Short mmCIF file of C-alpha atoms and ligand atoms in Angstrom, two decimals:
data_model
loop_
_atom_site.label_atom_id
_atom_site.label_comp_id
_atom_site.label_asym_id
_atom_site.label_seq_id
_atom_site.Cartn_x
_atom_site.Cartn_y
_atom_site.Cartn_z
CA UNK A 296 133.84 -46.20 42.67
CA UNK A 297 134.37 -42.27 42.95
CA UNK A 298 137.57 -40.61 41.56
CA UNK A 299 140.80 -42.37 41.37
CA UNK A 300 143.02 -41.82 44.13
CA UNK A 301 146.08 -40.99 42.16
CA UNK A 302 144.41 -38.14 40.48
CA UNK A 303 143.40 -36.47 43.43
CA UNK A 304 147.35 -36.43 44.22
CA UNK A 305 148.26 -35.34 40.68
CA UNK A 306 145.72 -32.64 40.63
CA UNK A 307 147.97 -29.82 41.33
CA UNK A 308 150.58 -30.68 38.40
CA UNK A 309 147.88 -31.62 35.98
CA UNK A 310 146.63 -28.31 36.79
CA UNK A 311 149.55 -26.49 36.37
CA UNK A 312 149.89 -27.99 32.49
CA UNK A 313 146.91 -27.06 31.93
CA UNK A 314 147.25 -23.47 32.85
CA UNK A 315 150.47 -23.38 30.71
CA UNK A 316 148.45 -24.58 27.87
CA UNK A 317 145.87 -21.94 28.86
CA UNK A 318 148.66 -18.86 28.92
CA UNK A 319 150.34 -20.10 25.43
CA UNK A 320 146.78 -20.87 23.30
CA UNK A 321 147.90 -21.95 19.63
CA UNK A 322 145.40 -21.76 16.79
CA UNK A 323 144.62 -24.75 13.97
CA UNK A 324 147.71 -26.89 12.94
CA UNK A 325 150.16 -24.69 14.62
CA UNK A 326 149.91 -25.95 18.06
CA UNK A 327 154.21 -26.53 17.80
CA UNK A 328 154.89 -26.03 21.47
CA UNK A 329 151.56 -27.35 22.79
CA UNK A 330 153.02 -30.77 20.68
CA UNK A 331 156.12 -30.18 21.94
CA UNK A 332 155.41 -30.56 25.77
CA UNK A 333 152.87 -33.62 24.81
CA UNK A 334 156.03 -35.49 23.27
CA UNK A 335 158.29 -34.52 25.97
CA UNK A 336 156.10 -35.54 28.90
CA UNK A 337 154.66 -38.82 27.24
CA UNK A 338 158.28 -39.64 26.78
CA UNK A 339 159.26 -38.79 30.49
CA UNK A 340 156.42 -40.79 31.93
CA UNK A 341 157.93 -43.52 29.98
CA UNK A 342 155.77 -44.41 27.31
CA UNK A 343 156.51 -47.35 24.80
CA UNK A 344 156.45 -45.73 21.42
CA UNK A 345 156.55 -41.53 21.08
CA UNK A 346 155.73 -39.89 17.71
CA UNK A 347 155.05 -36.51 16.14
CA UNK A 348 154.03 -34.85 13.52
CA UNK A 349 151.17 -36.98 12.51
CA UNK A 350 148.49 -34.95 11.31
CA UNK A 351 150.87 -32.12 10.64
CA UNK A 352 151.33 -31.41 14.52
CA UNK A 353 149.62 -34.23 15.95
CA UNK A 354 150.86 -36.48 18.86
CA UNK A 355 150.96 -40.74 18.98
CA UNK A 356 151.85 -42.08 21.93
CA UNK A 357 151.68 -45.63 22.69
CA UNK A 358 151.53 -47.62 26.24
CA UNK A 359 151.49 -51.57 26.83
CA UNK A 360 149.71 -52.76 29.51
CA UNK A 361 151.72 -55.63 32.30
CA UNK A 362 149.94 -58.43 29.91
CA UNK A 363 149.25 -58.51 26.10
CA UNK A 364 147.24 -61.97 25.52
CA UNK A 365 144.20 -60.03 24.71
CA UNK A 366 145.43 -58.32 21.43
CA UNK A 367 143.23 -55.66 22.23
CA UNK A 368 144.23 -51.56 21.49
CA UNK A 369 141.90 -48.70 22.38
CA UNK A 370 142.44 -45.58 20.58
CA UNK A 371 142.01 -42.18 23.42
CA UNK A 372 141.75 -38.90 22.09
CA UNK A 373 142.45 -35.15 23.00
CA UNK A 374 142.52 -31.87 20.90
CA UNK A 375 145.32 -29.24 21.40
CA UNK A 376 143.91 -26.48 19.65
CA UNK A 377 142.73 -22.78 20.55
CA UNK A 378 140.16 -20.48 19.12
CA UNK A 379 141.13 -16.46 17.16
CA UNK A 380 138.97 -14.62 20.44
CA UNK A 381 139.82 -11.88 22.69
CA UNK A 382 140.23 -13.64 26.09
CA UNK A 383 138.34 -11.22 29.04
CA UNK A 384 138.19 -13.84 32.07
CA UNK A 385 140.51 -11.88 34.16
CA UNK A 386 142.28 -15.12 35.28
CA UNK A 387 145.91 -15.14 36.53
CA UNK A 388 146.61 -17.65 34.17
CA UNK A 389 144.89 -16.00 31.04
CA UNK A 390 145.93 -15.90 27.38
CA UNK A 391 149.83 -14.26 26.86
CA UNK A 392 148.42 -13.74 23.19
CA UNK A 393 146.00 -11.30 22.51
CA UNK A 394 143.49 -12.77 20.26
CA UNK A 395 144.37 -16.51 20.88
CA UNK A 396 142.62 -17.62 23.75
CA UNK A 397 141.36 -21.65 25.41
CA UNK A 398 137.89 -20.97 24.64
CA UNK A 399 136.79 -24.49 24.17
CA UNK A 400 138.93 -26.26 27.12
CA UNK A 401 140.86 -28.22 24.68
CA UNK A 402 143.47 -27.36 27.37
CA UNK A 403 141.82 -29.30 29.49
CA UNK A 404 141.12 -31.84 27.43
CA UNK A 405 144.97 -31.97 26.74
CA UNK A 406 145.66 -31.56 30.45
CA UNK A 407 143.43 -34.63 31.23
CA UNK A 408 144.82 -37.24 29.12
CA UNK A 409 148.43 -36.21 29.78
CA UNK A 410 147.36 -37.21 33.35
CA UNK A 411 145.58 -40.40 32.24
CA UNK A 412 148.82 -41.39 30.52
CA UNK A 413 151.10 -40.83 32.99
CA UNK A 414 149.42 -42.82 35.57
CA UNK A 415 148.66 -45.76 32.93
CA UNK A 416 152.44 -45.81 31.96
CA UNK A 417 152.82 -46.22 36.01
CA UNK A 418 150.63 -48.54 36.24
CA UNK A 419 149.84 -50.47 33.56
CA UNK A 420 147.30 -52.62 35.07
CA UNK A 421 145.55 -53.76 31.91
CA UNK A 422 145.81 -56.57 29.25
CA UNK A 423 146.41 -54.62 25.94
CA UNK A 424 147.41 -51.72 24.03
CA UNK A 425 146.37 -47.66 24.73
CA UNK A 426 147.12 -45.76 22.10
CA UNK A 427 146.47 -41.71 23.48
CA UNK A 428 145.94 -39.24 20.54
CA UNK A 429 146.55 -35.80 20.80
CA UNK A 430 144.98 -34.15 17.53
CA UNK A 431 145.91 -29.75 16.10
CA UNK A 432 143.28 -28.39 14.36
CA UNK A 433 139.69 -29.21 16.02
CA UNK A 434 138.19 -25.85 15.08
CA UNK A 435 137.76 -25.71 11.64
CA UNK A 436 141.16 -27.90 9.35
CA UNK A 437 140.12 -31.49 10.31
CA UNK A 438 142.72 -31.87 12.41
CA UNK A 439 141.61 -35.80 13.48
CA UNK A 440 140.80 -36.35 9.46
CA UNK A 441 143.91 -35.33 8.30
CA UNK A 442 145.41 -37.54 11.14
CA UNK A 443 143.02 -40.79 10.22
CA UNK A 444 144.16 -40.00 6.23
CA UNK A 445 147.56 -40.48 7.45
CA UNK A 446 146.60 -43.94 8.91
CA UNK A 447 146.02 -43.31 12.03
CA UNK A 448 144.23 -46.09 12.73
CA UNK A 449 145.77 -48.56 10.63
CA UNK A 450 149.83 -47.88 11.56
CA UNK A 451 148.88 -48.53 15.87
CA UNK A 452 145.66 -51.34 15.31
CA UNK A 453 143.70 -49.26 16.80
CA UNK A 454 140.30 -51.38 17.36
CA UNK A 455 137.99 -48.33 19.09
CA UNK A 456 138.56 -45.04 20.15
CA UNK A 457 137.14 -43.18 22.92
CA UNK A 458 136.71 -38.88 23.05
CA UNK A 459 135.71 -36.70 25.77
CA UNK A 460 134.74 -32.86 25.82
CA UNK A 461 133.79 -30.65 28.77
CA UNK A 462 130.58 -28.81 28.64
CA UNK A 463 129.14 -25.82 30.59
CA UNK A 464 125.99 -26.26 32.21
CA UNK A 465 126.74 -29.75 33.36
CA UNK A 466 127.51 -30.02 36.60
CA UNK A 467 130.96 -30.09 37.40
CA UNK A 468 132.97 -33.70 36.96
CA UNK A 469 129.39 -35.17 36.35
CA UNK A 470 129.17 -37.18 32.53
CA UNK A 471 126.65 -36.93 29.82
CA UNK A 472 126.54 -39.14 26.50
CA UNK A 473 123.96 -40.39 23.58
CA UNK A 474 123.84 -43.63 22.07
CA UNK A 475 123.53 -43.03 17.92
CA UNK A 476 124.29 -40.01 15.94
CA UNK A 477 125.52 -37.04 18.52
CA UNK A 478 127.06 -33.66 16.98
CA UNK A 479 125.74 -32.43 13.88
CA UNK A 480 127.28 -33.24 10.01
CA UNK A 481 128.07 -29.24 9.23
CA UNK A 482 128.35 -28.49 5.22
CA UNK A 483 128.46 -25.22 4.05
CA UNK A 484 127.83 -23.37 0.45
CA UNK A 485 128.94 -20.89 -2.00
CA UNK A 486 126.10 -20.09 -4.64
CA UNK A 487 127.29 -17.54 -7.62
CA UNK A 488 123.88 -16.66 -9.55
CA UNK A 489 124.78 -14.87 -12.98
CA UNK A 490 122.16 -12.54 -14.85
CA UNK A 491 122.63 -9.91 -17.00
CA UNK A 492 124.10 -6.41 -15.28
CA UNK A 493 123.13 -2.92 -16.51
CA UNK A 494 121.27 0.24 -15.73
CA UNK A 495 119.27 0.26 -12.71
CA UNK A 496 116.51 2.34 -15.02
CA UNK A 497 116.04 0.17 -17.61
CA UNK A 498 115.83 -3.10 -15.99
CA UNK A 499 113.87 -4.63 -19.04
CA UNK A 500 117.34 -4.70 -20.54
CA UNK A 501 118.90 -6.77 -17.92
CA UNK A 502 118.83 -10.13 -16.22
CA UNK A 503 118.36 -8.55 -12.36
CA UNK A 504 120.56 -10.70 -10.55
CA UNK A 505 119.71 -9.58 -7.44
CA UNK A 506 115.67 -10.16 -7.86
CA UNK A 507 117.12 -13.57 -8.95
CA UNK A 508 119.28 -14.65 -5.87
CA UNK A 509 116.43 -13.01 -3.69
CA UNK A 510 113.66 -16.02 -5.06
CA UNK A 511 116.89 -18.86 -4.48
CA UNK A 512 117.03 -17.47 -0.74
CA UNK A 513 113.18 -17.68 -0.21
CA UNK A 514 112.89 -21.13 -1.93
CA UNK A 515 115.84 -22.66 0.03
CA UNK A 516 113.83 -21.87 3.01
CA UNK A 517 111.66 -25.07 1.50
CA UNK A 518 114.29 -27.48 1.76
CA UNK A 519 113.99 -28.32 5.71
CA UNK A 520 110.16 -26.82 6.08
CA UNK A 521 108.87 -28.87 2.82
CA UNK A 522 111.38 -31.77 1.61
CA UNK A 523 112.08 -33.16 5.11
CA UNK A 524 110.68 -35.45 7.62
CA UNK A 525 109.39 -32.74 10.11
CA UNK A 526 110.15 -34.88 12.82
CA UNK A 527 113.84 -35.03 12.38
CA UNK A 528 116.56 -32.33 12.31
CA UNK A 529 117.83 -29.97 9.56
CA UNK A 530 119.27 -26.44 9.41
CA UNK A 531 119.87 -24.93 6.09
CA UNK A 532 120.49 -21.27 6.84
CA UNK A 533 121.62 -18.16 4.35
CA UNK A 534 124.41 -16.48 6.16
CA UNK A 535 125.42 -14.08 3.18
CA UNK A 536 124.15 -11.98 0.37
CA UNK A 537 126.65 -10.04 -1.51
CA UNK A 538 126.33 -8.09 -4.85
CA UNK A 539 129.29 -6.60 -6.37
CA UNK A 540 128.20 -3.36 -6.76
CA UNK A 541 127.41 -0.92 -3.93
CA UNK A 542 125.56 2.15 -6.16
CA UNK A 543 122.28 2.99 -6.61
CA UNK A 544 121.69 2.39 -9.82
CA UNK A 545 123.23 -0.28 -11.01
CA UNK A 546 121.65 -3.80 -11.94
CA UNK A 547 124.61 -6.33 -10.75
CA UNK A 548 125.82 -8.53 -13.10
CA UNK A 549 126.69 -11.41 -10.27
CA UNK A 550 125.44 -12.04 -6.61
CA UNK A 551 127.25 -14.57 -4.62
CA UNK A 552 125.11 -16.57 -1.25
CA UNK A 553 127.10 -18.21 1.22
CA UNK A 554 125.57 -20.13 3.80
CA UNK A 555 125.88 -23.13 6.27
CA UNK A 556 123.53 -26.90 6.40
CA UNK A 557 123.30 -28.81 9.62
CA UNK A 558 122.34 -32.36 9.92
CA UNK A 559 122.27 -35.60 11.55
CA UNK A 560 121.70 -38.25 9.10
CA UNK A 561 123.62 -39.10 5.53
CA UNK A 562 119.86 -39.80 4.05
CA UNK A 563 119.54 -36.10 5.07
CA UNK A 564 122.43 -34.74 4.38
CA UNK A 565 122.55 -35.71 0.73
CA UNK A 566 118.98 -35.31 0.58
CA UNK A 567 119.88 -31.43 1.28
CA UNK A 568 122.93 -31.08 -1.03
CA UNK A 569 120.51 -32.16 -4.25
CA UNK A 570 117.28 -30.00 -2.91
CA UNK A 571 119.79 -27.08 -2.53
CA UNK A 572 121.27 -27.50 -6.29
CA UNK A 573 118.79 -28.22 -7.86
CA UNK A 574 116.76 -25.46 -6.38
CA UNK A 575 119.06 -22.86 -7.29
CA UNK A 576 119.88 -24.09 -10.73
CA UNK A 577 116.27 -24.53 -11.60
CA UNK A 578 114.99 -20.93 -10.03
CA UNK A 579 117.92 -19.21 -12.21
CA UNK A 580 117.14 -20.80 -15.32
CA UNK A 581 113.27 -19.51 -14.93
CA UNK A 582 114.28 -16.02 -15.08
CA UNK A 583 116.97 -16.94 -17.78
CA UNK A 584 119.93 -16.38 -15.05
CA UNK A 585 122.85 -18.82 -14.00
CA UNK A 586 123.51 -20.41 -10.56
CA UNK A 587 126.60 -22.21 -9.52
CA UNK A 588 126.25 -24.23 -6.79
CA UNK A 589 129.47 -25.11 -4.98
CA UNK A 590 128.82 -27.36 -2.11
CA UNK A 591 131.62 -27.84 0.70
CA UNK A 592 131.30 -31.10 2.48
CA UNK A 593 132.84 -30.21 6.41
CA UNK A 594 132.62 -32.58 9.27
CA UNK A 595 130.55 -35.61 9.14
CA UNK A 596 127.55 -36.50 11.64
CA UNK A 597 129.34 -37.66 14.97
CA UNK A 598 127.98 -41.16 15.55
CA UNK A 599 128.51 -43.13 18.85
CA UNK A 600 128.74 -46.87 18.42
CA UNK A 601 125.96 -48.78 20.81
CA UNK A 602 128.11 -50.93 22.90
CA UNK A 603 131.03 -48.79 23.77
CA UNK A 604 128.51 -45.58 24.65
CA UNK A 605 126.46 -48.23 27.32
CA UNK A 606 130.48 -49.24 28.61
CA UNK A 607 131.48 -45.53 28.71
CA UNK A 608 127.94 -44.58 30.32
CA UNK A 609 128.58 -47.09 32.49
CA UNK A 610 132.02 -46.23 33.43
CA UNK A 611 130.74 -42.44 34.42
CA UNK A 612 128.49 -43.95 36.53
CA UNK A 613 130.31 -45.61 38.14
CA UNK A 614 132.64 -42.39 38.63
CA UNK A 615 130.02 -39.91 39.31
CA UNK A 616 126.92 -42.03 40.46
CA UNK A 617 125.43 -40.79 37.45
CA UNK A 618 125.34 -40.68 33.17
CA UNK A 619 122.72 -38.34 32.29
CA UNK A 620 121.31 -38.63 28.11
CA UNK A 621 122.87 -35.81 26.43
CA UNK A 622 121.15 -33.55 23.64
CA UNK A 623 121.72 -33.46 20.23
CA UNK A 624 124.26 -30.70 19.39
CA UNK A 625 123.79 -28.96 16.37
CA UNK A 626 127.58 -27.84 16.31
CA UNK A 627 129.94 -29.68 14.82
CA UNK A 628 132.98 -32.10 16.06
CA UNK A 629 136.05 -33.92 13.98
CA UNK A 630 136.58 -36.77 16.10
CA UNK A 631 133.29 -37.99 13.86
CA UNK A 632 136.13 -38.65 11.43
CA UNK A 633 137.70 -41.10 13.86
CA UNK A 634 134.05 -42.74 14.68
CA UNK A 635 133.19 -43.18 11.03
CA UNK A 636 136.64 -45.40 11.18
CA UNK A 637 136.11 -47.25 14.05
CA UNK A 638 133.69 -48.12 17.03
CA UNK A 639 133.71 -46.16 19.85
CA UNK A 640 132.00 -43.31 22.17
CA UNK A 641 132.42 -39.19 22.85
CA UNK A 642 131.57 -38.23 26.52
CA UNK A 643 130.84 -34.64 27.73
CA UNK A 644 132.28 -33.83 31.40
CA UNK A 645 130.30 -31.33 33.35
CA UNK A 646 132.43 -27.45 33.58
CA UNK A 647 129.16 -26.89 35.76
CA UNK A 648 127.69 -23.26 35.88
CA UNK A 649 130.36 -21.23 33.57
CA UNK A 650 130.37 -19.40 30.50
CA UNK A 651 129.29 -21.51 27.55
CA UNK A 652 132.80 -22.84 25.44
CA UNK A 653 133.24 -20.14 22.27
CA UNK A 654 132.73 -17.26 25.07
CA UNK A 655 135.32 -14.97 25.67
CA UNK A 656 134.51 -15.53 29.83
CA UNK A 657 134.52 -18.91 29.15
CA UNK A 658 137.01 -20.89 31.24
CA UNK A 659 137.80 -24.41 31.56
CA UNK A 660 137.46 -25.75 35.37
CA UNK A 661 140.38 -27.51 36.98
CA UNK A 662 138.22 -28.85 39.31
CA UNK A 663 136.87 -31.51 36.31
CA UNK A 664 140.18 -33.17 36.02
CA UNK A 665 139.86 -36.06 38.73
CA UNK A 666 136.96 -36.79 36.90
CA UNK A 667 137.87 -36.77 33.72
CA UNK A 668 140.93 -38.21 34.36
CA UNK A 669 139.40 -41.49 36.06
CA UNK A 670 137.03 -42.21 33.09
CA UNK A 671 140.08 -42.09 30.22
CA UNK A 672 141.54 -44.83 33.18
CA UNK A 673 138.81 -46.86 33.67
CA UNK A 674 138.12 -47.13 29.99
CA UNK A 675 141.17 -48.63 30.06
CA UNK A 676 141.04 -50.88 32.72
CA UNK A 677 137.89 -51.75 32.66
CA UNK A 678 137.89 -52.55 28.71
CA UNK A 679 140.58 -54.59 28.47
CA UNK A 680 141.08 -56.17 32.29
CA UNK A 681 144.44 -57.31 33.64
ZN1 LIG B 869 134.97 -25.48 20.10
ZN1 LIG B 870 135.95 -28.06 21.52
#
């Protein structure tokens, strides 16, 4: 079964939303008119149940298939938002905003389930519920939390939920996935170490913050190359070193660490957090100094259920001819949120040979939306059969 022959036809309107979304990029929760055109064209395609502003900006939109004796509802989710870069692609249809720009293709990720909803509201050839989720706030906010702490999942029975990104280097409208934990859990940390400040020529009269902050960084490294299972995966890098004084000869009296902690297991991940405090506490108090250890909890690990990543692996291949296993990705994502709520699978589509997503060249390919836009519909039909 290649593409769907509906999409083929809709390719040049799909396209043109997407290009619109491209030209009018909106950052975090303030993706208003993004939100906007959702509601408006979920309610033109004649969709059941419309509403906004769940999530802050995000979009519910709800579509009954011809028969409802299965009971079943499947959750399908896109993100709206942009990224705060400098577009420099050159295209015709680039960024009206200087310093807003579609540098992850959540346009096209928008794009493609706008065109998986309109042709299930025409069709409706399935036995159930879709419920199509349009989420603000991917990049950094927690967009799909804040969304899921609204009840998301409770207020339309949602039962699993299915996500899809685009990814350069795959080829074009091909389909990658991995069974088990996927995208990375990504913490960060604030550490304030506290000594005693004074004159940079009589140090024995001071508590030298600075010589104090220098042994945290140095035994930090410890936490992935002596705590942790070598054979599994941790990052815990020091991004930022900051003293409050800039002169020459002055002894600081605070130093404040920031950094970031990557991982893909909750053993791990708390494993980390205690290694990191205690660390720092425990190297301050041997030179009679102070650490405070502030650690921010961000998105969780991204975790695909087993049976619904073998149906949407199976689905792609039946698309493409082919599911290839995708790498672990150290980067984060917020549908994990979603996942850690109910069952389900994230798929990447292939961009094929472009500028990776973050990139000011980068560019999300039109081309991937047949694609794309068949898998969202076979998930459909396929999961929950007429
Ligand atoms: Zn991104
Ligand atoms: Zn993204």
């Amino acid at each position: 079964m290649p593409v769907k022959n509906r999409f083929a036809e809709l390719l040049p309107e799909i396209t043109a939303w997407r290009r619109d979304f491209h030209e009018n990029p909106e950052l975090l929760f303030d993706t208003h008119r993004t939100a906007g055109i959702v509601a408006e064209k979920l309610r033109d395609f004649g969709c059941d149940e419309v509403t906004e502003g769940i999530g802050r900006t995000g979009v519910v939109g709800v579509i009954r298939g011809k028969a409802q004796g299965s009971g079943k509802v499947i959750g399908l989710r896109a993100d709206m938002d942009a990224l705060p870069i400098f577009e420099a692609t050159g295209a015709e249809h680039a960024s009206k905003t200087p310093g807003k720009m579609h540098a992850c293709g959540h346009d096209g990720h928008t794009a493609m389930l706008l065109g998986a909803a309109k042709y299930l509201a025409e069709t409706r050839n399935f036995d159930g519920t879709v419920v199509v989720i349009f989420q603000p706030a991917e990049e950094g906010g927690g967009g799909g939390k804040v969304m899921c702490d609204e009840g998301l999942m409770e207020r339309w029975g949602i039962q699993e939920v299915y996500g899809m990104h685009n990814m350069p280097g795959l080829p074009l409208g091909s389909f990658a996935i991995r069974e088990g934990a996927f995208f990375a859990a990504t913490d960060t940390f604030r550490i304030e170490v506290e000594g005693l400040g004074g004159h940079a020529a009589k140090p024995h009269e001071t508590i030298d913050t600075t010589v104090v902050a220098a042994q945290i960084v140095t035994a930090l490294q410890t936490v992935a190359s002596r705590n942790h299972d070598p054979v599994k995966n941790l990052v815990v890098s020091v991004t930022s070193f900051r003293t409050e004084s800039e002169a020459f000869n002055v002894i600081p009296q605070h130093v404040e660490l920031k950094g970031t902690v990557r991982t893909m297991d909750a053993e791990t991940r708390a494993m980390a957090e205690k290694r990191i405090t205690a660390l720092c506490t425990g190297v301050a108090e041997a030179f009679g100094a102070v650490a405070r250890v502030e650690y921010i909890k961000g998105y969780p690990v991204m975790v695909n259920s087993p049976e619904q990543t073998e149906f949407a692996a199976r689905v792609a291949t039946k698309i493409a001819g082919d599911c290839a296993p995708a790498p672990l990705v150290m980067g984060g994502e917020d549908f994990a949120f979603m996942l850690e709520e109910r069952p389900g699978a994230y798929i990447l589509v292939g961009n094929g040979d472009t500028a990776m997503v973050h990139h000011p060249k980068y560019d999300f390919d039109d081309n991937a939306i047949p694609a794309g836009c068949s898998w969202w519909a076979e998930i459909v039909e396929q999961r929950m059969p007429a």
